[in-house]
Amino acid sequence: MSTVFIALQTNEDTRPIIEAIVQDNPAAIVNEAPAMVKIDAEGKLVIRRETVEELIGRPYDLQELQVNLITMSGNLDQTDDEMTLYWNA
Amino acid sequence: MDMQVAKKKLGLKERYAVMTRGLDWVPSYQKMEDIYPYMTYEGIKIHDWDKWEDPFRLTMDAYWKYQSEKERKLYAVLDAFNQNNGHLNVTDARYINTVKLFVSGISPLEYVAHRGFAHAGRQFPGPGPRVACLMQSLDEIRHAQTQVHAVANYNKYYNGMHDFHHAHDRVWFLSVPKSFFDDAITAGPFEFMVSIGFSFEYVLTNLLFVPFVSGAAYNGDMGTMTFGFSAQSDEARHMTLGLEVIKFILEQDPDNLPIVQRWIDKWTWRGYRVLTLVAMMMDYMLPKRTMSWKEAWEIYFEENGGALFKDLARYGITMPKCAEQIALEKDHLSHQAWSTFYNYAAAANFHTWMPDEDEMAWLSAKYPNSYDKYYRPRMEYWREQAAKGNRFYNKTLPMLCQTCQVPMIFTEPGDPTKTCYREVDYKDSKYHFCSDHCKAIFEHEPEKYVQSWLPVHQIYQGNCFPEGTDPTVEGFDPLAAVLKYYHLESGRDNLDFEGSEDQKNFDEWRGMATKNV
């Protein structure tokens, strides 16, 4: 299976998001680069709205992620509840 | 008391459907082909435009909301950077040359991308892609503007950036990025989407922005880092759009496959040649390096691009053939490029220099198969010569590749001691190429590429001197005249970093920032 990834700016907005990603994707690998965090996962990576909301204690719209997004790889499917990156092969 | 009952909101999918479908109409008194004249000539067949979907499902209302938030963040940081004399916090003044390269080489492309997506959006009959192209068109003009605003602060203090757009349209090496985008926007709308949307944004943009922006962060340049990240947050959406374009076109009709494959092959190579500038920036111009060009290529193209092409295999798409040659060049590209710019520093809008001992050790470690064997000896020689007062400036103009417009500096695949030359006779003329791939691109569309505005040819034809110049007078100095035409001041904007006004000023100002004078 190929690797998907998402890279986010390192800041206070993204800290709980990265924590949520690690909780929901136990196999994900977090790589810290200057000012940037890149998270790799085999085949699939999911960001769940509920997990982020539990960590930040307020309602969260997954589209807010746009503000701190740097790059990503994989096919994307975004709904109200989940943002999923995946490869088919 | 009235209770405030929250209205049930539409879900993301429904909202996207409402905001991007049924917005158009079927014309009754004009023909579709008259309204959308570019839809068929490229040979792409589309049967159902509604199959197009933006996987982010971003609608215009949400777009404005998030973009304005990005702008507010960016300009707050730029103000703080300027108020704090942020330019004096960069690692050393050599770094600022990457900013010069960026604003004259890349920012004008953002503006052309804005025009390109506005044009493509106008031409597509489906409202889904029209909305996506509208957003990207607005993103691109935002990038051009924010980059110019961010770099304007450097322009107050450092040389070479004062007329970046004038330079972009004229300076010899800037025809490489310029002609790349001109090539794309003069193609049909589908090819434009594959060239910029897919090949450049999806396959190659990570190699441009991530190392550049990470490099800015690593070298203390908060202004550039922030505009870079602000732009990059849009790039993630562009990449998604690029991938969607490919999937959409391929799912519409099996006849589209060979056309799309040809475009992917062409534009991956065209884009890679432009990235030559990024390769030398990463390996030579950043005082503090983040990763080598070779490492970046391995992560973002070989690994990530490999996964992408494996995924697209279900449509019959294969990895572009040029990837094999690129793999052979990755040990050599940045060294050959920097050597060339070192040679031609008299004619450029930024400074060059030879790496110091520590930097050479870094290059040896990152390029164990090539640096010590092929490049270190000549760089040490140039360094010795410069120390003796014989800094070498090459004043003989190089031959350019007709397709990519890079000087013919690249070596034969697999033999780094032999320069690679290819040529084609077409009609009454001979055309020269840096590689088999550039040659093949020309051969497929010769009538397009015979029109290339090659800076070296133009100089020799006398088209790059200020008006009224008489090249026949005794003692005529063609380079001096060309620099005037570029709006560059010789001795200030060009030549070696060592001894430059930038170097002197930076040292003096940084000294003033830490001492009472």
Coordinates of C-alpha atoms in Angstrom, one line a residue:
Chain A
M1 CA 0.0 0.0 0.0
S2 CA 1.3 3.5 -0.8
T3 CA 1.7 6.3 1.7
V4 CA -0.7 9.2 2.0
F5 CA 0.2 12.3 3.9
I6 CA -1.0 15.6 5.1
A7 CA 1.3 18.6 6.1
L8 CA 0.1 21.3 8.5
Q9 CA 1.6 24.5 9.8
T10 CA 3.0 24.1 13.3
N11 CA 0.8 26.3 15.5
E12 CA -1.7 26.3 18.3
D13 CA -4.6 25.7 15.9
T14 CA -3.1 22.5 14.5
R15 CA -1.7 21.0 17.8
P16 CA -5.1 19.4 18.8
I17 CA -5.7 18.4 15.1
I18 CA -2.4 16.5 15.0
E19 CA -3.3 14.9 18.4
A20 CA -6.7 13.9 16.9
I21 CA -5.0 12.4 13.9
V22 CA -2.6 10.4 16.0
Q23 CA -5.6 9.1 18.2
D24 CA -7.6 8.0 15.2
N25 CA -4.8 6.7 13.0
P26 CA -2.5 4.7 15.4
A27 CA -0.1 3.8 12.5
A28 CA 0.4 7.4 11.4
I29 CA 3.9 8.7 11.6
V30 CA 4.4 12.3 12.7
N31 CA 7.5 14.1 11.1
E32 CA 8.4 17.5 12.4
A33 CA 10.1 19.9 10.0
P34 CA 10.9 23.6 10.4
A35 CA 7.5 25.3 11.0
M36 CA 5.7 22.3 9.5
V37 CA 4.4 18.9 10.6
K38 CA 4.0 16.1 8.0
I39 CA 2.0 13.1 8.9
D40 CA 2.4 9.9 6.9
A41 CA 0.1 6.9 6.9
E42 CA -0.1 3.7 5.0
G43 CA -2.9 3.7 2.5
K44 CA -5.4 5.8 4.4
L45 CA -5.6 8.7 6.9
V46 CA -8.8 10.0 8.6
I47 CA -9.4 13.2 10.4
R48 CA -12.6 13.0 12.5
R49 CA -14.5 16.1 13.5
E50 CA -15.7 14.6 16.8
T51 CA -12.2 13.7 18.0
V52 CA -11.1 17.3 17.2
E53 CA -14.1 18.7 19.0
E54 CA -13.5 16.6 22.1
L55 CA -9.9 17.9 22.3
I56 CA -10.7 21.6 21.7
G57 CA -14.0 21.7 23.6
R58 CA -15.9 23.6 20.9
P59 CA -17.8 22.8 17.7
Y60 CA -15.3 22.4 14.8
D61 CA -15.9 22.7 11.0
L62 CA -13.4 20.5 9.2
Q63 CA -13.2 23.1 6.5
E64 CA -11.4 25.3 9.0
L65 CA -8.4 23.1 8.3
Q66 CA -7.9 24.9 5.0
V67 CA -6.4 27.8 6.8
N68 CA -3.4 25.8 8.2
L69 CA -3.0 23.2 5.4
I70 CA 0.3 23.0 3.6
T71 CA 0.0 20.0 1.4
M72 CA -1.4 16.6 1.1
S73 CA -1.2 13.4 -1.0
G74 CA -3.9 10.9 -1.9
N75 CA -7.4 11.0 -3.1
L76 CA -9.6 13.1 -0.8
D77 CA -13.1 12.7 0.4
Q78 CA -14.5 15.3 2.7
T79 CA -17.9 15.2 4.5
D80 CA -19.2 17.1 7.6
D81 CA -17.8 14.4 9.9
E82 CA -14.6 13.2 8.3
M83 CA -11.8 14.1 6.0
T84 CA -10.3 11.1 4.4
L85 CA -7.1 10.7 2.3
Y86 CA -6.6 7.3 0.6
W87 CA -5.0 5.5 -2.3
N88 CA -6.9 2.9 -4.3
A89 CA -3.8 0.9 -5.1
Chain B
M1 CA -40.6 33.9 25.4
D2 CA -39.7 33.0 21.8
M3 CA -37.3 30.1 21.7
Q4 CA -34.5 30.5 19.2
V5 CA -34.6 27.2 17.3
A6 CA -31.5 26.5 15.3
K7 CA -32.4 26.0 11.6
K8 CA -31.3 22.6 10.3
K9 CA -28.4 23.3 8.1
L10 CA -27.7 21.5 4.9
G11 CA -24.9 18.9 5.0
L12 CA -21.7 19.6 3.1
K13 CA -22.6 17.3 0.2
E14 CA -26.0 18.9 -0.2
R15 CA -24.6 22.4 0.2
Y16 CA -22.0 21.7 -2.5
A17 CA -24.7 20.3 -4.8
V18 CA -27.0 23.4 -4.3
M19 CA -24.2 25.8 -4.9
T20 CA -22.5 24.2 -7.9
R21 CA -25.3 22.6 -9.9
G22 CA -28.2 24.0 -11.9
L23 CA -26.5 27.4 -12.1
D24 CA -26.3 27.3 -15.9
W25 CA -28.9 27.1 -18.6
V26 CA -29.3 25.6 -22.1
P27 CA -28.9 28.4 -24.7
S28 CA -31.8 28.7 -27.1
Y29 CA -30.7 31.3 -29.6
Q30 CA -26.9 30.7 -29.6
K31 CA -25.2 27.4 -30.4
M32 CA -23.2 25.8 -27.6
E33 CA -20.2 25.5 -29.8
D34 CA -20.2 29.3 -30.4
I35 CA -20.4 30.0 -26.7
Y36 CA -17.7 27.4 -25.8
P37 CA -15.5 27.4 -28.9
Y38 CA -12.5 25.6 -27.5
M39 CA -14.3 22.5 -26.2
T40 CA -13.6 20.0 -28.9
Y41 CA -10.4 20.8 -30.9
E42 CA -8.1 19.1 -28.5
G43 CA -9.9 15.8 -29.0
I44 CA -11.1 15.5 -25.4
K45 CA -14.6 14.0 -25.1
I46 CA -16.9 15.0 -22.1
H47 CA -20.3 13.5 -21.8
D48 CA -21.5 14.6 -18.4
W49 CA -20.1 17.7 -16.7
D50 CA -22.1 17.0 -13.6
K51 CA -19.8 14.0 -12.8
W52 CA -17.2 16.6 -11.8
E53 CA -16.9 16.9 -8.1
D54 CA -14.6 19.0 -5.9
P55 CA -13.7 16.6 -3.1
F56 CA -13.3 19.5 -0.6
R57 CA -16.8 20.5 -1.6
L58 CA -15.9 24.1 -1.1
T59 CA -18.6 26.6 -2.0
M60 CA -18.0 30.3 -2.7
D61 CA -19.4 31.5 0.7
A62 CA -17.0 29.2 2.6
Y63 CA -14.2 30.2 0.2
W64 CA -14.5 33.9 1.1
K65 CA -14.7 33.1 4.8
Y66 CA -11.5 31.1 4.9
Q67 CA -9.5 33.2 2.4
S68 CA -10.2 36.4 4.4
E69 CA -9.0 34.7 7.5
K70 CA -5.8 33.7 5.7
E71 CA -5.3 37.3 4.5
R72 CA -5.7 38.7 8.0
K73 CA -3.2 36.3 9.4
L74 CA -0.7 37.0 6.7
Y75 CA -0.8 40.8 6.8
A76 CA -0.6 40.8 10.6
V77 CA 2.7 38.8 10.3
L78 CA 4.0 41.0 7.6
D79 CA 3.4 44.1 9.7
A80 CA 5.2 42.5 12.6
F81 CA 8.1 41.4 10.4
N82 CA 8.5 44.9 9.0
Q83 CA 8.1 46.7 12.3
N84 CA 10.8 44.4 13.8
N85 CA 13.3 44.9 11.0
G86 CA 12.8 41.3 10.2
H87 CA 15.1 41.4 7.2
L88 CA 18.1 41.6 9.5
N89 CA 17.2 38.3 11.2
V90 CA 17.9 36.2 8.2
T91 CA 20.9 33.8 8.5
D92 CA 23.1 35.9 6.2
A93 CA 22.5 38.3 3.3
R94 CA 23.2 35.5 0.7
Y95 CA 19.8 34.2 1.6
I96 CA 18.1 37.3 0.1
N97 CA 19.1 36.1 -3.3
T98 CA 16.5 33.3 -3.1
V99 CA 13.9 36.0 -2.5
K100 CA 15.1 37.8 -5.7
L101 CA 14.9 34.6 -7.6
F102 CA 11.4 34.0 -6.3
V103 CA 9.9 37.4 -7.0
S104 CA 11.3 37.7 -10.5
G105 CA 10.9 34.1 -11.5
I106 CA 7.8 32.8 -9.7
S107 CA 5.5 35.6 -8.6
P108 CA 4.8 36.8 -12.2
L109 CA 3.8 33.2 -13.0
E110 CA 1.1 33.4 -10.2
Y111 CA -0.4 36.3 -12.1
V112 CA -0.3 34.3 -15.4
A113 CA -1.9 31.4 -13.6
H114 CA -4.7 33.7 -12.5
R115 CA -5.4 34.6 -16.1
G116 CA -5.1 31.0 -17.2
F117 CA -7.7 29.7 -14.7
A118 CA -10.0 32.6 -15.5
H119 CA -9.8 31.6 -19.2
A120 CA -10.2 27.9 -18.5
G121 CA -13.2 28.6 -16.2
R122 CA -14.8 30.7 -18.9
Q123 CA -14.4 27.9 -21.5
F124 CA -15.8 24.9 -19.5
P125 CA -19.5 24.4 -19.9
G126 CA -19.9 22.6 -16.5
P127 CA -20.6 24.7 -13.4
G128 CA -18.6 22.4 -11.1
P129 CA -15.3 23.1 -12.8
R130 CA -16.2 26.7 -13.5
V131 CA -16.6 27.3 -9.7
A132 CA -13.3 25.5 -9.0
C133 CA -11.5 27.5 -11.7
L134 CA -12.9 30.7 -10.4
M135 CA -11.6 30.0 -6.9
Q136 CA -8.2 29.0 -8.2
S137 CA -8.0 32.1 -10.4
L138 CA -8.7 34.3 -7.4
D139 CA -6.1 32.3 -5.3
E140 CA -3.5 32.9 -8.0
I141 CA -3.9 36.7 -8.1
R142 CA -3.9 36.7 -4.3
H143 CA -0.5 34.8 -4.4
A144 CA 0.9 37.3 -6.9
Q145 CA -0.2 40.3 -4.8
T146 CA 0.8 38.9 -1.4
Q147 CA 4.2 37.9 -2.7
V148 CA 4.9 41.3 -4.1
H149 CA 3.8 42.9 -0.8
A150 CA 6.0 40.6 1.2
V151 CA 9.0 41.1 -1.0
A152 CA 8.5 44.8 -1.2
N153 CA 10.0 45.1 2.2
Y154 CA 13.2 43.5 1.0
N155 CA 13.2 45.8 -2.0
K156 CA 13.6 48.8 0.3
Y157 CA 17.0 47.5 1.4
Y158 CA 18.4 45.2 -1.2
N159 CA 19.3 45.3 -4.8
G160 CA 18.0 43.5 -7.9
M161 CA 14.3 43.4 -7.2
H162 CA 13.3 47.0 -8.1
D163 CA 11.8 46.1 -11.5
F164 CA 11.1 42.4 -11.2
H165 CA 8.3 42.3 -13.7
H166 CA 10.3 44.1 -16.3
A167 CA 13.1 41.6 -15.6
H168 CA 10.7 38.6 -15.9
D169 CA 9.9 39.6 -19.4
R170 CA 13.5 40.1 -20.5
V171 CA 16.3 38.6 -18.4
W172 CA 17.8 35.5 -20.2
F173 CA 17.2 32.8 -17.5
L174 CA 13.8 34.2 -16.6
S175 CA 12.5 33.1 -20.0
V176 CA 12.7 29.5 -18.6
P177 CA 9.8 30.0 -16.1
K178 CA 8.1 32.6 -18.3
S179 CA 8.0 30.4 -21.4
F180 CA 6.8 27.5 -19.4
F181 CA 3.6 29.3 -18.4
D182 CA 3.2 31.0 -21.7
D183 CA 3.3 27.5 -23.3
A184 CA 0.6 26.4 -20.9
I185 CA -1.9 29.3 -21.3
T186 CA -1.6 29.2 -25.1
A187 CA -2.6 25.5 -25.1
G188 CA -6.3 24.5 -25.1
P189 CA -8.3 24.6 -21.8
F190 CA -8.0 20.9 -21.2
E191 CA -4.3 20.8 -21.8
F192 CA -3.9 23.9 -19.5
M193 CA -5.7 22.0 -16.7
V194 CA -3.5 19.0 -17.1
S195 CA -0.3 21.0 -17.4
I196 CA -0.8 23.4 -14.5
G197 CA -3.6 21.8 -12.5
F198 CA -2.2 18.3 -12.6
S199 CA 1.4 18.1 -13.6
F200 CA 2.6 21.3 -12.0
E201 CA 0.3 21.6 -9.0
Y202 CA -0.1 18.0 -8.1
V203 CA 3.1 16.4 -9.2
L204 CA 5.7 19.2 -8.8
T205 CA 4.4 22.1 -6.6
N206 CA 5.5 20.4 -3.4
L207 CA 9.0 20.6 -4.7
L208 CA 8.7 24.3 -5.2
F209 CA 6.8 25.5 -2.1
V210 CA 7.6 23.0 0.6
P211 CA 11.5 23.3 0.4
F212 CA 11.4 27.0 -0.4
V213 CA 9.0 27.8 2.5
S214 CA 10.6 25.5 4.9
G215 CA 13.9 26.9 3.8
A216 CA 12.6 30.4 4.5
A217 CA 11.6 29.3 8.0
Y218 CA 14.9 27.7 8.6
N219 CA 16.8 30.9 7.5
G220 CA 14.8 33.3 9.7
D221 CA 12.7 34.8 7.0
M222 CA 9.3 35.1 8.6
G223 CA 7.8 37.2 5.8
T224 CA 8.5 34.8 3.1
M225 CA 7.6 31.8 5.2
T226 CA 4.2 33.4 5.9
F227 CA 3.3 34.3 2.4
G228 CA 4.6 30.9 1.3
F229 CA 2.4 29.0 3.8
S230 CA -0.6 31.2 3.0
A231 CA -0.2 30.4 -0.7
Q232 CA 0.5 26.8 0.1
S233 CA -2.8 26.4 2.0
D234 CA -4.5 27.1 -1.4
E235 CA -2.1 24.8 -3.2
A236 CA -3.5 21.8 -1.3
R237 CA -6.9 22.6 -2.9
H238 CA -5.3 23.1 -6.3
M239 CA -3.6 19.8 -6.1
T240 CA -6.9 18.2 -5.2
L241 CA -8.4 19.9 -8.2
G242 CA -5.6 18.8 -10.4
L243 CA -6.1 15.1 -9.5
E244 CA -9.8 15.5 -9.9
V245 CA -9.3 16.9 -13.4
I246 CA -7.4 13.8 -14.5
K247 CA -9.8 11.4 -13.0
F248 CA -12.8 13.2 -14.4
I249 CA -11.4 13.4 -18.0
L250 CA -10.3 9.8 -18.0
E251 CA -13.6 8.5 -16.7
Q252 CA -15.6 10.4 -19.3
D253 CA -14.3 8.6 -22.4
P254 CA -11.6 5.9 -23.1
D255 CA -10.4 8.0 -26.2
N256 CA -9.1 10.6 -23.7
L257 CA -6.4 8.4 -22.3
P258 CA -3.7 8.7 -25.0
I259 CA -4.2 12.5 -25.2
V260 CA -3.9 12.9 -21.4
Q261 CA -0.9 10.6 -21.2
R262 CA 1.0 12.6 -23.8
W263 CA 0.2 15.8 -21.9
I264 CA 1.4 14.3 -18.6
D265 CA 4.6 13.1 -20.2
K266 CA 5.2 16.6 -21.7
W267 CA 4.3 18.7 -18.7
T268 CA 6.1 16.6 -16.1
W269 CA 9.3 17.2 -18.1
R270 CA 8.6 20.8 -18.8
G271 CA 7.9 21.4 -15.1
Y272 CA 11.0 19.5 -14.0
R273 CA 13.2 21.6 -16.2
V274 CA 11.8 24.8 -14.5
L275 CA 12.6 23.2 -11.1
T276 CA 16.3 23.4 -12.1
L277 CA 16.2 26.8 -10.4
V278 CA 14.7 25.3 -7.2
A279 CA 17.4 22.6 -7.2
M280 CA 20.2 25.1 -7.1
M281 CA 18.4 27.3 -4.6
M282 CA 18.1 24.3 -2.2
D283 CA 21.6 23.1 -2.5
Y284 CA 23.5 26.3 -2.9
M285 CA 21.5 29.4 -2.0
L286 CA 20.0 28.6 1.4
P287 CA 22.7 29.3 4.0
K288 CA 21.0 26.8 6.3
R289 CA 19.8 23.9 4.2
T290 CA 16.6 21.9 5.0
M291 CA 17.2 18.9 2.7
S292 CA 19.0 18.4 -0.5
W293 CA 17.3 18.6 -3.9
K294 CA 18.0 14.9 -4.3
E295 CA 16.2 14.1 -1.0
A296 CA 13.3 16.3 -1.9
W297 CA 13.0 14.7 -5.3
E298 CA 13.0 11.2 -3.7
I299 CA 10.3 12.1 -1.2
Y300 CA 8.0 14.2 -3.3
F301 CA 8.4 12.7 -6.7
E302 CA 9.7 9.2 -6.4
E303 CA 7.7 8.2 -3.3
N304 CA 4.7 10.4 -3.6
G305 CA 4.5 10.6 -7.4
G306 CA 5.1 6.8 -7.4
A307 CA 2.0 6.3 -5.3
L308 CA 0.0 8.7 -7.5
F309 CA 0.9 6.9 -10.7
K310 CA 0.2 3.5 -9.1
D311 CA -3.3 4.8 -8.2
L312 CA -3.9 6.2 -11.7
A313 CA -2.8 2.8 -13.3
R314 CA -6.5 1.7 -13.1
Y315 CA -7.2 4.2 -15.9
G316 CA -4.2 3.0 -17.9
I317 CA -2.0 6.0 -17.0
T318 CA 1.7 5.2 -16.6
M319 CA 4.6 7.0 -15.0
P320 CA 6.0 9.5 -17.5
K321 CA 9.0 8.0 -19.3
C322 CA 11.2 11.1 -18.4
A323 CA 11.3 9.9 -14.8
E324 CA 14.1 7.6 -15.8
Q325 CA 16.3 10.4 -17.0
I326 CA 15.4 12.6 -14.1
A327 CA 16.5 9.8 -11.7
L328 CA 19.9 9.8 -13.5
E329 CA 20.1 13.6 -13.3
K330 CA 19.3 14.0 -9.6
D331 CA 22.9 13.7 -8.6
H332 CA 24.0 16.4 -11.0
L333 CA 21.2 18.9 -11.6
S334 CA 21.8 21.5 -8.9
H335 CA 25.6 21.5 -9.4
Q336 CA 25.4 22.0 -13.1
A337 CA 22.9 24.8 -12.7
W338 CA 24.8 26.6 -9.9
S339 CA 28.0 26.4 -12.0
T340 CA 26.2 28.0 -14.8
F341 CA 24.9 30.9 -12.7
Y342 CA 28.3 31.3 -11.2
N343 CA 29.6 31.8 -14.7
Y344 CA 26.9 34.2 -15.8
A345 CA 26.7 36.3 -12.6
A346 CA 27.5 39.4 -14.6
A347 CA 24.2 39.1 -16.5
A348 CA 21.9 38.1 -13.7
N349 CA 19.6 40.0 -11.3
F350 CA 21.1 38.3 -8.2
H351 CA 24.5 37.4 -6.7
T352 CA 26.2 34.1 -6.8
W353 CA 29.2 32.7 -4.9
M354 CA 31.2 29.6 -4.3
P355 CA 30.3 27.4 -1.4
D356 CA 32.7 27.6 1.6
E357 CA 34.5 24.6 3.1
D358 CA 31.6 23.5 5.4
E359 CA 29.1 23.9 2.6
M360 CA 31.2 21.7 0.3
A361 CA 31.4 19.1 3.0
W362 CA 27.6 19.1 3.2
L363 CA 27.4 18.7 -0.6
S364 CA 29.9 15.8 -0.5
A365 CA 27.8 14.1 2.2
K366 CA 24.5 14.6 0.3
Y367 CA 25.9 13.7 -3.1
P368 CA 28.5 11.0 -2.4
N369 CA 28.3 9.6 -5.9
S370 CA 28.9 12.9 -7.8
Y371 CA 30.1 15.9 -5.9
D372 CA 33.7 15.1 -5.0
K373 CA 34.3 13.4 -8.3
Y374 CA 32.8 15.9 -10.8
Y375 CA 32.0 19.2 -9.2
R376 CA 34.2 19.9 -6.1
P377 CA 37.4 20.2 -8.2
R378 CA 36.1 22.8 -10.5
M379 CA 34.5 24.8 -7.7
E380 CA 37.7 24.7 -5.7
Y381 CA 39.5 26.0 -8.8
W382 CA 37.0 28.8 -9.3
R383 CA 37.3 29.7 -5.6
E384 CA 41.1 29.8 -5.8
Q385 CA 41.0 31.9 -8.9
A386 CA 38.6 34.3 -7.2
A387 CA 40.9 34.6 -4.2
K388 CA 43.7 35.6 -6.6
G389 CA 41.5 38.3 -8.0
N390 CA 40.5 36.3 -11.1
R391 CA 36.8 35.8 -10.4
F392 CA 35.6 34.3 -13.7
Y393 CA 32.7 35.9 -15.5
N394 CA 31.6 34.2 -18.7
K395 CA 30.7 36.8 -21.3
T396 CA 30.0 34.4 -24.2
L397 CA 26.3 33.7 -24.5
P398 CA 25.3 30.1 -24.2
M399 CA 23.2 28.1 -26.7
L400 CA 19.6 27.6 -25.5
C401 CA 17.3 24.7 -25.8
Q402 CA 14.4 25.6 -28.1
T403 CA 11.8 24.0 -25.9
C404 CA 12.8 24.6 -22.2
Q405 CA 15.0 27.6 -22.9
V406 CA 17.6 26.4 -20.3
P407 CA 21.2 26.9 -21.6
M408 CA 22.5 23.6 -23.0
I409 CA 24.3 22.7 -19.8
F410 CA 23.0 19.3 -19.1
T411 CA 25.0 16.1 -19.6
E412 CA 24.2 12.9 -21.3
P413 CA 22.0 10.6 -19.3
G414 CA 24.5 8.3 -17.5
D415 CA 27.6 10.2 -18.6
P416 CA 28.2 13.4 -16.5
T417 CA 31.4 14.2 -18.5
K418 CA 29.6 14.7 -21.9
T419 CA 27.3 17.6 -22.7
C420 CA 24.0 16.5 -24.2
Y421 CA 23.1 18.0 -27.6
R422 CA 20.2 17.2 -29.8
E423 CA 19.1 18.9 -33.0
V424 CA 16.2 18.8 -35.5
D425 CA 16.1 20.3 -39.0
Y426 CA 12.7 21.8 -39.6
K427 CA 11.8 23.7 -42.7
D428 CA 14.9 25.9 -43.3
S429 CA 16.4 26.0 -39.9
K430 CA 18.2 23.9 -37.4
Y431 CA 16.9 23.8 -33.8
H432 CA 18.8 22.7 -30.7
F433 CA 17.7 20.8 -27.7
C434 CA 19.1 19.9 -24.2
S435 CA 17.5 16.4 -24.2
D436 CA 15.5 13.8 -26.0
H437 CA 12.4 14.9 -24.1
C438 CA 12.6 18.5 -25.2
K439 CA 13.3 17.4 -28.7
A440 CA 10.3 15.1 -28.7
I441 CA 8.1 17.9 -27.4
F442 CA 9.2 20.1 -30.3
E443 CA 8.7 17.4 -32.9
H444 CA 5.1 17.0 -31.9
E445 CA 4.3 20.7 -32.1
P446 CA 7.1 22.4 -34.2
E447 CA 4.9 25.3 -35.3
K448 CA 4.4 26.3 -31.7
Y449 CA 8.0 26.1 -30.6
V450 CA 9.7 27.7 -33.6
Q451 CA 8.1 30.9 -32.2
S452 CA 10.1 30.7 -28.9
W453 CA 11.5 34.0 -27.9
L454 CA 15.0 32.9 -27.1
P455 CA 16.9 35.6 -25.1
V456 CA 20.3 34.7 -26.6
H457 CA 19.1 34.8 -30.2
Q458 CA 17.3 38.1 -29.4
I459 CA 20.5 39.6 -28.0
Y460 CA 22.5 38.6 -31.1
Q461 CA 19.8 40.0 -33.3
G462 CA 20.1 43.4 -31.5
N463 CA 16.7 43.3 -29.9
C464 CA 17.8 43.6 -26.3
F465 CA 19.5 47.0 -26.2
P466 CA 17.9 50.2 -25.1
E467 CA 16.3 52.2 -27.9
G468 CA 18.7 54.3 -29.8
T469 CA 21.7 52.0 -29.1
D470 CA 24.3 51.9 -31.9
P471 CA 26.1 48.6 -31.7
T472 CA 28.6 49.6 -34.4
V473 CA 30.4 52.3 -32.4
E474 CA 34.0 51.5 -31.4
G475 CA 34.3 49.9 -28.0
F476 CA 30.6 48.9 -27.9
D477 CA 30.0 46.8 -24.8
P478 CA 27.1 44.5 -25.6
L479 CA 26.7 43.2 -22.0
A480 CA 26.5 46.8 -20.6
A481 CA 23.8 47.6 -23.1
V482 CA 21.8 44.4 -22.3
L483 CA 21.9 45.2 -18.6
K484 CA 20.6 48.7 -19.3
Y485 CA 17.8 47.1 -21.3
Y486 CA 17.1 44.8 -18.3
H487 CA 17.0 47.9 -16.0
L488 CA 19.9 46.4 -14.0
E489 CA 22.8 48.4 -12.7
S490 CA 26.2 46.7 -13.4
G491 CA 28.3 46.4 -10.2
R492 CA 25.3 46.7 -7.9
D493 CA 22.6 44.3 -9.0
N494 CA 24.8 41.6 -10.5
L495 CA 28.3 40.0 -10.0
D496 CA 29.6 38.0 -7.0
F497 CA 28.0 38.3 -3.5
E498 CA 31.5 38.8 -2.1
G499 CA 32.1 42.6 -2.2
S500 CA 28.5 43.4 -3.1
E501 CA 26.6 46.4 -1.7
D502 CA 24.0 43.9 -0.3
Q503 CA 26.8 42.2 1.7
K504 CA 28.2 45.5 2.9
N505 CA 24.9 47.0 3.9
F506 CA 23.6 43.9 5.7
D507 CA 26.8 43.6 7.8
E508 CA 26.6 47.3 8.7
W509 CA 22.9 47.3 9.5
R510 CA 23.1 44.1 11.5
G511 CA 26.0 45.7 13.5
M512 CA 23.9 48.8 14.2
A513 CA 21.0 46.6 15.4
T514 CA 23.1 45.0 18.1
K515 CA 25.2 48.0 19.2
N516 CA 24.8 51.6 20.3
V517 CA 26.2 53.8 17.7

